[in-house]
Amino acid sequence: APVDRIGFLYCPNATATASSIAGWYAPSPLRNTPTLLPRIRQRTLVVAAGADTVVADLTDQLRGLEGQRNLTVHVIEGADHFFLDLYAEDAIDTVVDWLER
C-alpha cells in the first residue's frame, strides 16, 4: 500500500510504496557516477566540488579514474556541492574551456 505525504527524494509530500522507498535509498552502483563513467565511450567532462559535503567521497572516487581515455576530471577546490558564489563561474569557465578543445 502506498505511503502518503512523505518526504521522498526531492518531493516533500510524495506518495510512494515501501518497496520504492527502500529500493531508491538502498546503495546501488547504477546511481554512482564514478561506477558508470568507464562505460561511457563519448568524451566526458566531470566537474566536481572539492569541498562537497553532500557527496563527500566523490573526488576520491574520481581520482581513481584519472587517466581513463575520453574522461576529463576537474575538481574545483573550495567549491561546495552547489558551486555557490564565484565557484559557479569557475565551473562555467571549466566547461567552456573543455568544449573549445
mmCIF file of N, CA and C in Angstrom:
data_model
loop_
_atom_site.group_PDB
_atom_site.id
_atom_site.type_symbol
_atom_site.label_atom_id
_atom_site.label_comp_id
_atom_site.label_asym_id
_atom_site.label_seq_id
_atom_site.Cartn_x
_atom_site.Cartn_y
_atom_site.Cartn_z
ATOM 1 N N ALA A 1 0.841 -1.181 0.000
ATOM 2 C CA ALA A 1 0.000 0.000 0.000
ATOM 3 C C ALA A 1 0.888 1.246 0.000
ATOM 4 N N PRO A 2 0.502 2.244 -0.771
ATOM 5 C CA PRO A 2 1.288 3.476 -0.823
ATOM 6 C C PRO A 2 1.287 4.226 0.506
ATOM 7 N N VAL A 3 2.388 4.904 0.761
ATOM 8 C CA VAL A 3 2.521 5.761 1.930
ATOM 9 C C VAL A 3 2.332 7.193 1.441
ATOM 10 N N ASP A 4 1.415 7.926 2.059
ATOM 11 C CA ASP A 4 1.096 9.285 1.626
ATOM 12 C C ASP A 4 1.884 10.332 2.402
ATOM 13 N N ARG A 5 2.105 11.469 1.739
ATOM 14 C CA ARG A 5 2.688 12.672 2.346
ATOM 15 C C ARG A 5 3.997 12.400 3.084
ATOM 16 N N ILE A 6 4.918 11.790 2.362
ATOM 17 C CA ILE A 6 6.242 11.557 2.950
ATOM 18 C C ILE A 6 7.272 12.361 2.162
ATOM 19 N N GLY A 7 8.380 12.651 2.786
ATOM 20 C CA GLY A 7 9.491 13.278 2.086
ATOM 21 C C GLY A 7 10.265 12.201 1.345
ATOM 22 N N PHE A 8 10.131 12.153 0.035
ATOM 23 C CA PHE A 8 10.781 11.127 -0.776
ATOM 24 C C PHE A 8 11.521 11.807 -1.917
ATOM 25 N N LEU A 9 12.818 11.549 -1.997
ATOM 26 C CA LEU A 9 13.691 12.202 -2.961
ATOM 27 C C LEU A 9 13.593 13.707 -2.752
ATOM 28 N N TYR A 10 13.178 14.451 -3.764
ATOM 29 C CA TYR A 10 13.102 15.909 -3.630
ATOM 30 C C TYR A 10 11.667 16.399 -3.454
ATOM 31 N N CYS A 11 10.763 15.491 -3.211
ATOM 32 C CA CYS A 11 9.351 15.849 -3.062
ATOM 33 C C CYS A 11 8.955 15.791 -1.590
ATOM 34 N N PRO A 12 8.547 16.918 -1.008
ATOM 35 C CA PRO A 12 8.224 16.924 0.423
ATOM 36 C C PRO A 12 6.920 16.199 0.765
ATOM 37 N N ASN A 13 5.993 16.065 -0.200
ATOM 38 C CA ASN A 13 4.697 15.440 0.073
ATOM 39 C C ASN A 13 4.391 14.367 -0.973
ATOM 40 N N ALA A 14 5.266 13.425 -1.128
ATOM 41 C CA ALA A 14 5.108 12.389 -2.151
ATOM 42 C C ALA A 14 4.257 11.234 -1.648
ATOM 43 N N THR A 15 3.813 10.430 -2.588
ATOM 44 C CA THR A 15 3.163 9.157 -2.294
ATOM 45 C C THR A 15 4.018 8.080 -2.948
ATOM 46 N N ALA A 16 4.431 7.086 -2.173
ATOM 47 C CA ALA A 16 5.285 6.024 -2.708
ATOM 48 C C ALA A 16 5.054 4.744 -1.920
ATOM 49 N N THR A 17 5.361 3.638 -2.561
ATOM 50 C CA THR A 17 5.251 2.358 -1.858
ATOM 51 C C THR A 17 6.514 2.133 -1.026
ATOM 52 N N ALA A 18 6.400 1.280 -0.043
ATOM 53 C CA ALA A 18 7.547 0.967 0.809
ATOM 54 C C ALA A 18 8.683 0.361 -0.015
ATOM 55 N N SER A 19 8.359 -0.471 -1.001
ATOM 56 C CA SER A 19 9.407 -1.077 -1.817
ATOM 57 C C SER A 19 10.111 -0.033 -2.689
ATOM 58 N N SER A 20 9.386 0.973 -3.166
ATOM 59 C CA SER A 20 10.016 2.052 -3.934
ATOM 60 C C SER A 20 10.977 2.841 -3.062
ATOM 61 N N ILE A 21 10.546 3.141 -1.863
ATOM 62 C CA ILE A 21 11.394 3.907 -0.941
ATOM 63 C C ILE A 21 12.654 3.115 -0.611
ATOM 64 N N ALA A 22 12.480 1.852 -0.240
ATOM 65 C CA ALA A 22 13.633 1.021 0.110
ATOM 66 C C ALA A 22 14.554 0.821 -1.090
ATOM 67 N N GLY A 23 13.980 0.631 -2.263
ATOM 68 C CA GLY A 23 14.775 0.427 -3.465
ATOM 69 C C GLY A 23 15.584 1.646 -3.855
ATOM 70 N N TRP A 24 15.013 2.822 -3.686
ATOM 71 C CA TRP A 24 15.725 4.040 -4.069
ATOM 72 C C TRP A 24 16.858 4.363 -3.104
ATOM 73 N N TYR A 25 16.625 4.189 -1.836
ATOM 74 C CA TYR A 25 17.636 4.565 -0.848
ATOM 75 C C TYR A 25 18.688 3.480 -0.602
ATOM 76 N N ALA A 26 18.485 2.286 -1.131
ATOM 77 C CA ALA A 26 19.493 1.226 -0.997
ATOM 78 C C ALA A 26 20.694 1.564 -1.879
ATOM 79 N N PRO A 27 21.890 1.256 -1.440
ATOM 80 C CA PRO A 27 23.065 1.535 -2.272
ATOM 81 C C PRO A 27 22.975 0.786 -3.602
ATOM 82 N N SER A 28 23.346 1.464 -4.682
ATOM 83 C CA SER A 28 23.329 0.830 -5.992
ATOM 84 C C SER A 28 24.437 1.422 -6.856
ATOM 85 N N PRO A 29 25.220 0.584 -7.492
ATOM 86 C CA PRO A 29 26.252 1.109 -8.389
ATOM 87 C C PRO A 29 25.654 1.843 -9.587
ATOM 88 N N LEU A 30 24.386 1.594 -9.886
ATOM 89 C CA LEU A 30 23.738 2.277 -11.010
ATOM 90 C C LEU A 30 23.423 3.738 -10.716
ATOM 91 N N ARG A 31 23.545 4.141 -9.448
ATOM 92 C CA ARG A 31 23.336 5.547 -9.082
ATOM 93 C C ARG A 31 24.633 6.182 -8.596
ATOM 94 N N ASN A 32 25.747 5.602 -8.945
ATOM 95 C CA ASN A 32 27.050 6.114 -8.537
ATOM 96 C C ASN A 32 27.830 6.481 -9.800
ATOM 97 N N THR A 33 27.931 7.767 -10.073
ATOM 98 C CA THR A 33 28.550 8.241 -11.307
ATOM 99 C C THR A 33 29.923 7.635 -11.569
ATOM 100 N N PRO A 34 30.848 7.595 -10.597
ATOM 101 C CA PRO A 34 32.159 7.007 -10.896
ATOM 102 C C PRO A 34 32.096 5.550 -11.345
ATOM 103 N N THR A 35 31.092 4.819 -10.929
ATOM 104 C CA THR A 35 30.932 3.434 -11.374
ATOM 105 C C THR A 35 30.507 3.378 -12.834
ATOM 106 N N LEU A 36 29.716 4.356 -13.259
ATOM 107 C CA LEU A 36 29.186 4.366 -14.625
ATOM 108 C C LEU A 36 30.140 4.965 -15.650
ATOM 109 N N LEU A 37 31.034 5.844 -15.232
ATOM 110 C CA LEU A 37 31.903 6.551 -16.172
ATOM 111 C C LEU A 37 32.734 5.642 -17.086
ATOM 112 N N PRO A 38 33.296 4.541 -16.598
ATOM 113 C CA PRO A 38 34.084 3.693 -17.511
ATOM 114 C C PRO A 38 33.274 3.113 -18.668
ATOM 115 N N ARG A 39 31.973 3.079 -18.555
ATOM 116 C CA ARG A 39 31.123 2.539 -19.624
ATOM 117 C C ARG A 39 30.857 3.546 -20.737
ATOM 118 N N ILE A 40 31.105 4.815 -20.476
ATOM 119 C CA ILE A 40 30.786 5.875 -21.439
ATOM 120 C C ILE A 40 31.918 5.993 -22.449
ATOM 121 N N ARG A 41 31.594 5.889 -23.714
ATOM 122 C CA ARG A 41 32.603 5.953 -24.762
ATOM 123 C C ARG A 41 32.829 7.380 -25.258
ATOM 124 N N GLN A 42 31.834 8.247 -25.074
ATOM 125 C CA GLN A 42 31.956 9.615 -25.545
ATOM 126 C C GLN A 42 32.910 10.415 -24.655
ATOM 127 N N ARG A 43 33.487 11.431 -25.231
ATOM 128 C CA ARG A 43 34.324 12.371 -24.487
ATOM 129 C C ARG A 43 33.483 12.961 -23.358
ATOM 130 N N THR A 44 33.987 12.917 -22.136
ATOM 131 C CA THR A 44 33.201 13.295 -20.958
ATOM 132 C C THR A 44 34.009 14.177 -20.031
ATOM 133 N N LEU A 45 33.360 15.217 -19.540
ATOM 134 C CA LEU A 45 33.944 16.097 -18.529
ATOM 135 C C LEU A 45 33.141 15.948 -17.252
ATOM 136 N N VAL A 46 33.837 15.762 -16.147
ATOM 137 C CA VAL A 46 33.197 15.748 -14.836
ATOM 138 C C VAL A 46 33.804 16.889 -14.034
ATOM 139 N N VAL A 47 32.944 17.808 -13.601
ATOM 140 C CA VAL A 47 33.373 18.921 -12.755
ATOM 141 C C VAL A 47 32.886 18.604 -11.353
ATOM 142 N N ALA A 48 33.816 18.487 -10.420
ATOM 143 C CA ALA A 48 33.474 18.117 -9.053
ATOM 144 C C ALA A 48 33.838 19.241 -8.100
ATOM 145 N N ALA A 49 33.104 19.309 -7.005
ATOM 146 C CA ALA A 49 33.340 20.326 -5.976
ATOM 147 C C ALA A 49 34.294 19.769 -4.929
ATOM 148 N N GLY A 50 35.397 20.462 -4.717
ATOM 149 C CA GLY A 50 36.420 19.993 -3.802
ATOM 150 C C GLY A 50 36.011 19.995 -2.342
ATOM 151 N N ALA A 51 35.026 20.827 -1.966
ATOM 152 C CA ALA A 51 34.565 20.893 -0.577
ATOM 153 C C ALA A 51 33.128 20.385 -0.444
ATOM 154 N N ASP A 52 32.758 19.445 -1.307
ATOM 155 C CA ASP A 52 31.403 18.879 -1.291
ATOM 156 C C ASP A 52 31.216 18.034 -0.038
ATOM 157 N N THR A 53 30.216 18.352 0.748
ATOM 158 C CA THR A 53 29.901 17.541 1.928
ATOM 159 C C THR A 53 28.673 16.668 1.694
ATOM 160 N N VAL A 54 27.969 16.878 0.573
ATOM 161 C CA VAL A 54 26.809 16.057 0.247
ATOM 162 C C VAL A 54 27.265 14.718 -0.332
ATOM 163 N N VAL A 55 28.204 14.778 -1.261
ATOM 164 C CA VAL A 55 28.807 13.570 -1.830
ATOM 165 C C VAL A 55 30.302 13.669 -1.511
ATOM 166 N N ALA A 56 30.606 13.481 -0.253
ATOM 167 C CA ALA A 56 31.934 13.797 0.281
ATOM 168 C C ALA A 56 33.066 12.983 -0.334
ATOM 169 N N ASP A 57 32.817 11.755 -0.760
ATOM 170 C CA ASP A 57 33.901 10.928 -1.285
ATOM 171 C C ASP A 57 34.004 10.950 -2.808
ATOM 172 N N LEU A 58 33.248 11.818 -3.452
ATOM 173 C CA LEU A 58 33.230 11.841 -4.916
ATOM 174 C C LEU A 58 34.599 12.139 -5.505
ATOM 175 N N THR A 59 35.289 13.136 -4.991
ATOM 176 C CA THR A 59 36.593 13.475 -5.572
ATOM 177 C C THR A 59 37.582 12.317 -5.430
ATOM 178 N N ASP A 60 37.531 11.601 -4.324
ATOM 179 C CA ASP A 60 38.411 10.439 -4.151
ATOM 180 C C ASP A 60 38.083 9.346 -5.178
ATOM 181 N N GLN A 61 36.805 9.117 -5.395
ATOM 182 C CA GLN A 61 36.408 8.111 -6.384
ATOM 183 C C GLN A 61 36.825 8.523 -7.794
ATOM 184 N N LEU A 62 36.696 9.804 -8.094
ATOM 185 C CA LEU A 62 37.052 10.295 -9.420
ATOM 186 C C LEU A 62 38.557 10.235 -9.660
ATOM 187 N N ARG A 63 39.335 10.497 -8.626
ATOM 188 C CA ARG A 63 40.795 10.446 -8.785
ATOM 189 C C ARG A 63 41.244 9.049 -9.195
ATOM 190 N N GLY A 64 40.502 8.049 -8.779
ATOM 191 C CA GLY A 64 40.818 6.686 -9.180
ATOM 192 C C GLY A 64 40.566 6.425 -10.660
ATOM 193 N N LEU A 65 39.850 7.330 -11.323
ATOM 194 C CA LEU A 65 39.535 7.158 -12.745
ATOM 195 C C LEU A 65 40.409 8.010 -13.656
ATOM 196 N N GLU A 66 41.248 8.856 -13.064
ATOM 197 C CA GLU A 66 42.098 9.728 -13.871
ATOM 198 C C GLU A 66 42.947 8.897 -14.808
ATOM 199 N N GLY A 67 43.114 9.395 -15.991
ATOM 200 C CA GLY A 67 43.894 8.675 -16.991
ATOM 201 C C GLY A 67 43.032 7.811 -17.900
ATOM 202 N N GLN A 68 41.759 7.662 -17.575
ATOM 203 C CA GLN A 68 40.858 6.894 -18.425
ATOM 204 C C GLN A 68 40.655 7.650 -19.731
ATOM 205 N N ARG A 69 40.740 6.959 -20.831
ATOM 206 C CA ARG A 69 40.559 7.578 -22.137
ATOM 207 C C ARG A 69 39.194 8.255 -22.230
ATOM 208 N N ASN A 70 39.115 9.415 -22.835
ATOM 209 C CA ASN A 70 37.886 10.175 -23.064
ATOM 210 C C ASN A 70 37.303 10.801 -21.797
ATOM 211 N N LEU A 71 37.992 10.729 -20.675
ATOM 212 C CA LEU A 71 37.463 11.287 -19.431
ATOM 213 C C LEU A 71 38.383 12.381 -18.912
ATOM 214 N N THR A 72 37.782 13.540 -18.678
ATOM 215 C CA THR A 72 38.489 14.641 -18.043
ATOM 216 C C THR A 72 37.810 14.928 -16.717
ATOM 217 N N VAL A 73 38.576 14.932 -15.646
ATOM 218 C CA VAL A 73 38.057 15.244 -14.317
ATOM 219 C C VAL A 73 38.681 16.558 -13.873
ATOM 220 N N HIS A 74 37.834 17.497 -13.479
ATOM 221 C CA HIS A 74 38.328 18.775 -12.970
ATOM 222 C C HIS A 74 37.668 19.034 -11.612
ATOM 223 N N VAL A 75 38.480 19.153 -10.582
ATOM 224 C CA VAL A 75 37.984 19.431 -9.233
ATOM 225 C C VAL A 75 38.191 20.913 -8.957
ATOM 226 N N ILE A 76 37.123 21.586 -8.561
ATOM 227 C CA ILE A 76 37.213 22.993 -8.189
ATOM 228 C C ILE A 76 37.353 23.052 -6.679
ATOM 229 N N GLU A 77 38.583 23.271 -6.253
ATOM 230 C CA GLU A 77 38.882 23.290 -4.817
ATOM 231 C C GLU A 77 38.130 24.433 -4.135
ATOM 232 N N GLY A 78 37.579 24.144 -2.975
ATOM 233 C CA GLY A 78 36.854 25.139 -2.189
ATOM 234 C C GLY A 78 35.374 25.212 -2.503
ATOM 235 N N ALA A 79 34.955 24.685 -3.645
ATOM 236 C CA ALA A 79 33.543 24.736 -4.030
ATOM 237 C C ALA A 79 32.732 23.741 -3.209
ATOM 238 N N ASP A 80 31.507 24.158 -2.849
ATOM 239 C CA ASP A 80 30.610 23.235 -2.157
ATOM 240 C C ASP A 80 29.753 22.503 -3.199
ATOM 241 N N HIS A 81 28.833 21.682 -2.747
ATOM 242 C CA HIS A 81 28.015 20.848 -3.616
ATOM 243 C C HIS A 81 27.271 21.650 -4.683
ATOM 244 N N PHE A 82 26.885 22.883 -4.355
ATOM 245 C CA PHE A 82 26.083 23.695 -5.272
ATOM 246 C C PHE A 82 26.901 24.746 -6.017
ATOM 247 N N PHE A 83 28.224 24.753 -5.848
ATOM 248 C CA PHE A 83 29.103 25.710 -6.506
ATOM 249 C C PHE A 83 28.638 27.144 -6.267
ATOM 250 N N LEU A 84 28.343 27.441 -5.008
ATOM 251 C CA LEU A 84 27.846 28.774 -4.661
ATOM 252 C C LEU A 84 28.931 29.831 -4.835
ATOM 253 N N ASP A 85 28.481 31.061 -4.871
ATOM 254 C CA ASP A 85 29.345 32.232 -5.004
ATOM 255 C C ASP A 85 30.093 32.183 -6.337
ATOM 256 N N LEU A 86 31.339 32.526 -6.335
ATOM 257 C CA LEU A 86 32.101 32.597 -7.588
ATOM 258 C C LEU A 86 32.521 31.230 -8.111
ATOM 259 N N TYR A 87 32.286 30.185 -7.341
ATOM 260 C CA TYR A 87 32.646 28.845 -7.807
ATOM 261 C C TYR A 87 31.821 28.423 -9.023
ATOM 262 N N ALA A 88 30.611 28.948 -9.147
ATOM 263 C CA ALA A 88 29.795 28.645 -10.330
ATOM 264 C C ALA A 88 30.482 29.180 -11.581
ATOM 265 N N GLU A 89 31.069 30.359 -11.484
ATOM 266 C CA GLU A 89 31.791 30.920 -12.622
ATOM 267 C C GLU A 89 33.008 30.067 -12.964
ATOM 268 N N ASP A 90 33.688 29.558 -11.942
ATOM 269 C CA ASP A 90 34.825 28.658 -12.183
ATOM 270 C C ASP A 90 34.359 27.403 -12.927
ATOM 271 N N ALA A 91 33.218 26.873 -12.531
ATOM 272 C CA ALA A 91 32.680 25.676 -13.189
ATOM 273 C C ALA A 91 32.329 25.991 -14.647
ATOM 274 N N ILE A 92 31.712 27.129 -14.892
ATOM 275 C CA ILE A 92 31.349 27.518 -16.258
ATOM 276 C C ILE A 92 32.599 27.695 -17.111
ATOM 277 N N ASP A 93 33.611 28.366 -16.566
ATOM 278 C CA ASP A 93 34.862 28.542 -17.310
ATOM 279 C C ASP A 93 35.479 27.193 -17.668
ATOM 280 N N THR A 94 35.429 26.256 -16.735
ATOM 281 C CA THR A 94 35.974 24.920 -16.970
ATOM 282 C C THR A 94 35.251 24.236 -18.131
ATOM 283 N N VAL A 95 33.931 24.323 -18.132
ATOM 284 C CA VAL A 95 33.131 23.682 -19.174
ATOM 285 C C VAL A 95 33.400 24.346 -20.535
ATOM 286 N N VAL A 96 33.432 25.671 -20.567
ATOM 287 C CA VAL A 96 33.673 26.384 -21.831
ATOM 288 C C VAL A 96 35.051 26.027 -22.393
ATOM 289 N N ASP A 97 36.073 26.045 -21.529
ATOM 290 C CA ASP A 97 37.426 25.680 -21.973
ATOM 291 C C ASP A 97 37.455 24.265 -22.542
ATOM 292 N N TRP A 98 36.784 23.348 -21.879
ATOM 293 C CA TRP A 98 36.764 21.949 -22.315
ATOM 294 C C TRP A 98 36.049 21.813 -23.653
ATOM 295 N N LEU A 99 34.933 22.529 -23.819
ATOM 296 C CA LEU A 99 34.182 22.468 -25.068
ATOM 297 C C LEU A 99 34.957 23.044 -26.251
ATOM 298 N N GLU A 100 35.785 24.020 -25.977
ATOM 299 C CA GLU A 100 36.543 24.661 -27.048
ATOM 300 C C GLU A 100 37.747 23.852 -27.504
ATOM 301 N N ARG A 101 38.078 22.801 -26.802
ATOM 302 C CA ARG A 101 39.210 21.946 -27.212
ATOM 303 C C ARG A 101 38.837 21.044 -28.339
#
